[in-house]
Each structure stands twice: as structure tokens, then as C-alpha cells.
mmCIF file of C-alpha atoms in Angstrom:
data_model
loop_
_atom_site.group_PDB
_atom_site.id
_atom_site.type_symbol
_atom_site.label_atom_id
_atom_site.label_comp_id
_atom_site.label_asym_id
_atom_site.label_seq_id
_atom_site.Cartn_x
_atom_site.Cartn_y
_atom_site.Cartn_z
ATOM 1 C CA UNK A 15 37.587 -122.736 20.189
ATOM 2 C CA UNK A 16 37.373 -125.921 18.155
ATOM 3 C CA UNK A 17 37.169 -129.336 19.730
ATOM 4 C CA UNK A 18 40.851 -130.079 19.116
ATOM 5 C CA UNK A 19 41.858 -126.790 20.742
ATOM 6 C CA UNK A 20 39.700 -127.642 23.740
ATOM 7 C CA UNK A 21 41.883 -130.709 24.297
ATOM 8 C CA UNK A 22 45.204 -128.846 24.408
ATOM 9 C CA UNK A 23 47.338 -129.700 27.458
ATOM 10 C CA UNK A 24 50.692 -128.204 28.405
ATOM 11 C CA UNK A 25 53.021 -130.580 30.269
ATOM 12 C CA UNK A 26 55.868 -128.860 32.134
ATOM 13 C CA UNK A 27 58.496 -131.225 33.535
ATOM 14 C CA UNK A 28 62.284 -130.963 33.564
ATOM 15 C CA UNK A 29 62.882 -134.734 33.658
ATOM 16 C CA UNK A 30 62.626 -135.925 30.072
ATOM 17 C CA UNK A 31 61.514 -139.497 30.807
ATOM 18 C CA UNK A 32 58.654 -138.326 33.046
ATOM 19 C CA UNK A 33 57.664 -135.682 30.500
ATOM 20 C CA UNK A 34 57.609 -138.193 27.651
ATOM 21 C CA UNK A 35 55.668 -140.817 29.632
ATOM 22 C CA UNK A 36 52.926 -138.317 30.468
ATOM 23 C CA UNK A 37 52.915 -136.865 26.971
ATOM 24 C CA UNK A 38 52.656 -140.281 25.315
ATOM 25 C CA UNK A 39 49.753 -141.306 27.551
ATOM 26 C CA UNK A 40 47.856 -138.080 26.844
ATOM 27 C CA UNK A 41 48.407 -138.381 23.098
ATOM 28 C CA UNK A 42 47.205 -141.998 23.116
ATOM 29 C CA UNK A 43 44.090 -140.759 24.887
ATOM 30 C CA UNK A 44 43.450 -138.257 22.096
ATOM 31 C CA UNK A 45 44.742 -134.993 23.554
ATOM 32 C CA UNK A 46 46.915 -132.373 21.894
ATOM 33 C CA UNK A 47 50.099 -132.078 23.968
ATOM 34 C CA UNK A 48 52.559 -129.205 24.282
ATOM 35 C CA UNK A 49 55.744 -129.681 26.317
ATOM 36 C CA UNK A 50 58.122 -127.441 28.240
ATOM 37 C CA UNK A 51 61.075 -128.153 30.510
ATOM 38 C CA UNK A 52 60.506 -125.320 33.009
ATOM 39 C CA UNK A 53 58.141 -122.489 33.838
ATOM 40 C CA UNK A 54 59.635 -119.709 31.739
ATOM 41 C CA UNK A 55 59.514 -121.893 28.641
ATOM 42 C CA UNK A 56 55.914 -122.772 29.511
ATOM 43 C CA UNK A 57 54.929 -119.102 29.664
ATOM 44 C CA UNK A 58 56.357 -118.531 26.195
ATOM 45 C CA UNK A 59 54.332 -121.454 24.825
ATOM 46 C CA UNK A 60 51.192 -120.160 26.527
ATOM 47 C CA UNK A 61 51.614 -116.802 24.825
ATOM 48 C CA UNK A 62 51.789 -118.517 21.426
ATOM 49 C CA UNK A 63 49.164 -121.259 21.864
ATOM 50 C CA UNK A 64 45.727 -121.844 23.355
ATOM 51 C CA UNK A 65 46.181 -124.059 26.412
ATOM 52 C CA UNK A 66 43.220 -125.694 28.168
ATOM 53 C CA UNK A 67 45.036 -127.405 31.022
ATOM 54 C CA UNK A 68 48.425 -127.178 32.701
ATOM 55 C CA UNK A 69 50.185 -130.221 34.158
ATOM 56 C CA UNK A 70 53.385 -129.138 35.874
ATOM 57 C CA UNK A 71 56.144 -130.448 38.088
ATOM 58 C CA UNK A 72 56.790 -128.416 41.230
ATOM 59 C CA UNK A 73 60.586 -128.567 41.404
ATOM 60 C CA UNK A 74 62.215 -127.271 38.203
ATOM 61 C CA UNK A 75 65.150 -125.006 37.308
ATOM 62 C CA UNK A 76 64.673 -121.359 36.269
ATOM 63 C CA UNK A 77 60.982 -121.279 37.260
ATOM 64 C CA UNK A 78 59.219 -123.933 39.319
ATOM 65 C CA UNK A 79 55.575 -124.966 39.301
ATOM 66 C CA UNK A 80 54.391 -122.742 42.142
ATOM 67 C CA UNK A 81 55.909 -119.617 40.603
ATOM 68 C CA UNK A 82 54.457 -120.597 37.234
ATOM 69 C CA UNK A 83 50.962 -120.911 38.716
ATOM 70 C CA UNK A 84 51.277 -117.595 40.524
ATOM 71 C CA UNK A 85 52.311 -115.952 37.238
ATOM 72 C CA UNK A 86 49.520 -117.362 35.077
ATOM 73 C CA UNK A 87 46.880 -116.448 37.669
ATOM 74 C CA UNK A 88 47.740 -112.856 36.858
ATOM 75 C CA UNK A 89 47.111 -113.416 33.144
ATOM 76 C CA UNK A 90 43.560 -112.699 31.992
ATOM 77 C CA UNK A 91 43.471 -115.606 29.535
ATOM 78 C CA UNK A 92 44.605 -118.182 32.091
ATOM 79 C CA UNK A 93 43.153 -116.902 35.344
ATOM 80 C CA UNK A 94 40.860 -119.933 35.629
ATOM 81 C CA UNK A 95 43.044 -122.494 33.844
ATOM 82 C CA UNK A 96 42.802 -125.993 35.389
ATOM 83 C CA UNK A 97 46.190 -126.865 36.924
ATOM 84 C CA UNK A 98 47.528 -130.222 38.080
ATOM 85 C CA UNK A 99 50.817 -130.107 40.010
ATOM 86 C CA UNK A 100 53.072 -133.167 40.160
ATOM 87 C CA UNK A 101 55.356 -133.691 43.123
ATOM 88 C CA UNK A 102 57.379 -136.293 44.981
ATOM 89 C CA UNK A 103 58.144 -133.743 47.661
ATOM 90 C CA UNK A 104 56.094 -133.919 50.859
ATOM 91 C CA UNK A 105 56.703 -130.224 51.516
ATOM 92 C CA UNK A 106 55.581 -129.275 48.017
ATOM 93 C CA UNK A 107 52.555 -131.577 48.333
ATOM 94 C CA UNK A 108 51.362 -129.318 51.119
ATOM 95 C CA UNK A 109 51.351 -126.247 48.876
ATOM 96 C CA UNK A 110 48.622 -123.974 50.140
ATOM 97 C CA UNK A 111 46.691 -123.154 46.985
ATOM 98 C CA UNK A 112 43.003 -123.855 46.506
ATOM 99 C CA UNK A 113 43.176 -123.247 42.745
ATOM 100 C CA UNK A 114 45.251 -126.338 41.858
ATOM 101 C CA UNK A 115 45.042 -130.102 42.188
ATOM 102 C CA UNK A 116 48.016 -132.230 43.184
ATOM 103 C CA UNK A 117 49.053 -135.777 42.373
ATOM 104 C CA UNK A 118 52.092 -137.436 43.895
ATOM 105 C CA UNK A 119 54.877 -139.086 41.952
ATOM 106 C CA UNK A 120 55.299 -141.791 40.778
ATOM 107 C CA UNK A 121 52.511 -140.862 38.390
ATOM 108 C CA UNK A 122 49.455 -143.089 38.135
ATOM 109 C CA UNK A 123 48.635 -142.547 34.460
ATOM 110 C CA UNK A 124 45.079 -143.832 34.792
ATOM 111 C CA UNK A 125 44.377 -141.450 37.677
ATOM 112 C CA UNK A 126 45.937 -138.595 35.740
ATOM 113 C CA UNK A 127 43.811 -139.312 32.660
ATOM 114 C CA UNK A 128 40.688 -139.617 34.793
ATOM 115 C CA UNK A 129 41.404 -136.188 36.288
ATOM 116 C CA UNK A 130 41.971 -134.678 32.839
ATOM 117 C CA UNK A 131 38.773 -136.214 31.474
ATOM 118 C CA UNK A 132 36.721 -134.972 34.442
ATOM 119 C CA UNK A 133 38.168 -131.494 34.324
ATOM 120 C CA UNK A 134 38.187 -130.519 30.677
ATOM 121 C CA UNK A 135 34.926 -129.385 29.120
ATOM 122 C CA UNK A 136 35.517 -131.684 26.156
ATOM 123 C CA UNK A 137 35.417 -135.213 27.532
ATOM 124 C CA UNK A 138 35.614 -136.994 24.222
ATOM 125 C CA UNK A 139 39.172 -138.256 24.736
ATOM 126 C CA UNK A 140 38.848 -141.111 27.209
ATOM 127 C CA UNK A 141 40.982 -143.909 25.783
ATOM 128 C CA UNK A 142 43.154 -145.895 28.203
ATOM 129 C CA UNK A 143 46.849 -145.715 27.314
ATOM 130 C CA UNK A 144 48.863 -148.846 26.612
ATOM 131 C CA UNK A 145 51.236 -148.427 29.559
ATOM 132 C CA UNK A 146 53.468 -151.359 28.685
ATOM 133 C CA UNK A 147 53.902 -150.140 25.103
ATOM 134 C CA UNK A 148 54.703 -146.643 26.362
ATOM 135 C CA UNK A 149 57.312 -148.041 28.744
ATOM 136 C CA UNK A 150 58.939 -150.223 26.073
ATOM 137 C CA UNK A 151 59.232 -147.279 23.705
ATOM 138 C CA UNK A 152 60.856 -145.099 26.371
ATOM 139 C CA UNK A 153 63.315 -147.636 27.815
ATOM 140 C CA UNK A 154 66.203 -146.503 25.556
ATOM 141 C CA UNK A 155 65.574 -142.909 26.654
ATOM 142 C CA UNK A 156 65.532 -144.022 30.292
ATOM 143 C CA UNK A 157 68.834 -145.853 29.808
ATOM 144 C CA UNK A 158 70.523 -142.805 28.264
ATOM 145 C CA UNK A 159 69.172 -140.374 30.833
ATOM 146 C CA UNK A 160 69.972 -142.739 33.695
ATOM 147 C CA UNK A 161 73.588 -142.990 32.576
ATOM 148 C CA UNK A 162 73.778 -139.216 32.477
ATOM 149 C CA UNK A 163 72.492 -138.856 36.037
ATOM 150 C CA UNK A 164 74.883 -141.542 37.313
ATOM 151 C CA UNK A 165 77.778 -139.729 35.663
ATOM 152 C CA UNK A 166 76.614 -136.465 37.223
ATOM 153 C CA UNK A 167 76.532 -138.105 40.670
ATOM 154 C CA UNK A 168 80.077 -139.373 40.206
ATOM 155 C CA UNK A 169 81.350 -135.976 39.095
ATOM 156 C CA UNK A 170 79.596 -134.229 41.974
ATOM 157 C CA UNK A 171 81.056 -136.691 44.484
ATOM 158 C CA UNK A 172 84.543 -136.070 43.148
ATOM 159 C CA UNK A 173 83.979 -132.332 43.402
ATOM 160 C CA UNK A 174 82.490 -132.629 46.888
ATOM 161 C CA UNK A 175 79.324 -130.863 45.718
ATOM 162 C CA UNK A 176 76.660 -132.246 48.044
ATOM 163 C CA UNK A 177 73.822 -130.222 46.505
ATOM 164 C CA UNK A 178 74.655 -131.465 43.002
ATOM 165 C CA UNK A 179 74.737 -135.059 44.297
ATOM 166 C CA UNK A 180 71.266 -134.627 45.805
ATOM 167 C CA UNK A 181 69.859 -133.052 42.651
ATOM 168 C CA UNK A 182 71.215 -135.775 40.356
ATOM 169 C CA UNK A 183 70.081 -138.523 42.738
ATOM 170 C CA UNK A 184 66.611 -136.967 42.937
ATOM 171 C CA UNK A 185 66.382 -136.920 39.134
ATOM 172 C CA UNK A 186 67.578 -140.532 38.853
ATOM 173 C CA UNK A 187 65.062 -141.646 41.473
ATOM 174 C CA UNK A 188 62.266 -139.832 39.642
ATOM 175 C CA UNK A 189 62.844 -141.490 36.279
ATOM 176 C CA UNK A 190 63.407 -144.914 37.852
ATOM 177 C CA UNK A 191 60.156 -144.810 39.810
ATOM 178 C CA UNK A 192 58.219 -143.507 36.797
ATOM 179 C CA UNK A 193 59.437 -146.295 34.510
ATOM 180 C CA UNK A 194 58.952 -149.063 37.081
ATOM 181 C CA UNK A 195 55.462 -147.865 38.026
ATOM 182 C CA UNK A 196 54.350 -147.510 34.406
ATOM 183 C CA UNK A 197 55.603 -151.013 33.604
ATOM 184 C CA UNK A 198 53.447 -152.701 36.268
ATOM 185 C CA UNK A 199 50.452 -150.352 36.145
ATOM 186 C CA UNK A 200 48.257 -152.627 34.019
ATOM 187 C CA UNK A 201 48.782 -155.698 36.223
ATOM 188 C CA UNK A 202 48.622 -154.039 39.632
ATOM 189 C CA UNK A 203 45.177 -154.316 41.274
ATOM 190 C CA UNK A 204 45.714 -151.299 43.488
ATOM 191 C CA UNK A 205 47.985 -148.270 43.171
ATOM 192 C CA UNK A 206 47.528 -147.191 46.762
ATOM 193 C CA UNK A 207 50.486 -144.805 46.809
ATOM 194 C CA UNK A 208 48.697 -142.349 44.528
ATOM 195 C CA UNK A 209 46.291 -139.749 45.747
ATOM 196 C CA UNK A 210 44.650 -136.670 44.406
ATOM 197 C CA UNK A 211 45.045 -134.087 47.130
ATOM 198 C CA UNK A 212 42.465 -131.675 45.867
#
């Protein structure tokens, strides 16, 4: 593989704002980024491209992160692929796999990039992302997606669909925390709510 191929990272996340924040930070740091919205889509991309690291949410429609990891561990080409799972779920954070690392949401971009740099064989891409610039560029996307989730909550409340209310609220919380954390990341002396579990 060439050096550029050795920097290829697949980001799998169903929340667009979170996906774009992570993708933008990785690109600014010099990595080649592929994106998918759920596990099945990720598998299709992995069949068509060389992937050197997987960064995946745990809770996603169609195929979640744990099922995705279990599937790729059965694939010869990706049996030893470095995997970083992202989760805001305490239950999911306790996933009992010794072949993945876990970082809790909201995402600490600097910690994520440090993990990527340590893990990949090619450590040439080590630039620090401009978090405030990334946030400013994604604010219109956050506004649009936030409106959509609020509308979904309202519709679910009218329909009496408790599960749909929880899902939409969870998504709204995720994008709100991601944007607010990214905006203050450069001026905060300590992001103590982030931890790498493994």
C-alpha cells in the first residue's frame, strides 16, 4: 500500500453533524476519509476500498457498531483492523470486546486524533485541527438537522410514539453536545469527561 492508502479511515456515524465534525478534523490532519451512515453501508465501502482504520458509532439503524465489528472480524482482510467505537451510552461503553477501543461522546477531537496517530503505522499526519473553524463551517448544518429533530419530536409526541420521541431526542442531544464541545475545545484546559476505555 502507498502512504496515502495507509492513512485511509472509515467513519461510520448516522448523525450527520457528528460524522462531518469527525471527518473534517481527520481531513485537516491529513487523512483520507470515507464515510458511511450505518454498518451495512460501511461493509459495502470496505469491499470497494482499502481501509486502515474504522471509527464507528455503536447505536445506528440497520446495522450498529457491535454487529459491524463482529462481521469484519470474520473477513480475512480486516481481521486485525484497528477499531474505535464511539458511544454516549453507558451500557454500550461496557461492550465486552478486547479487539476495539472506545471513546465516549461528546468527542474530544484531540484525543481522537492522538489515538489515530498512535495506532496507524503511518504517523505522518499529526496536524491539530482548527476546531473553531470546523464548528463555524458546520453551524448551518447543525441548525438544519436540529430543526429536523425538533420536528420529529413534535410529530412523535402527537402520535404518542414514545420510542420515536426518545430516538429523536437522543439524536438532538448528540449533535448539540458535539457542536458545543467542539466550539470550546481549544480554550478548555481540561476535557475531563473524555476517556479512552481501552
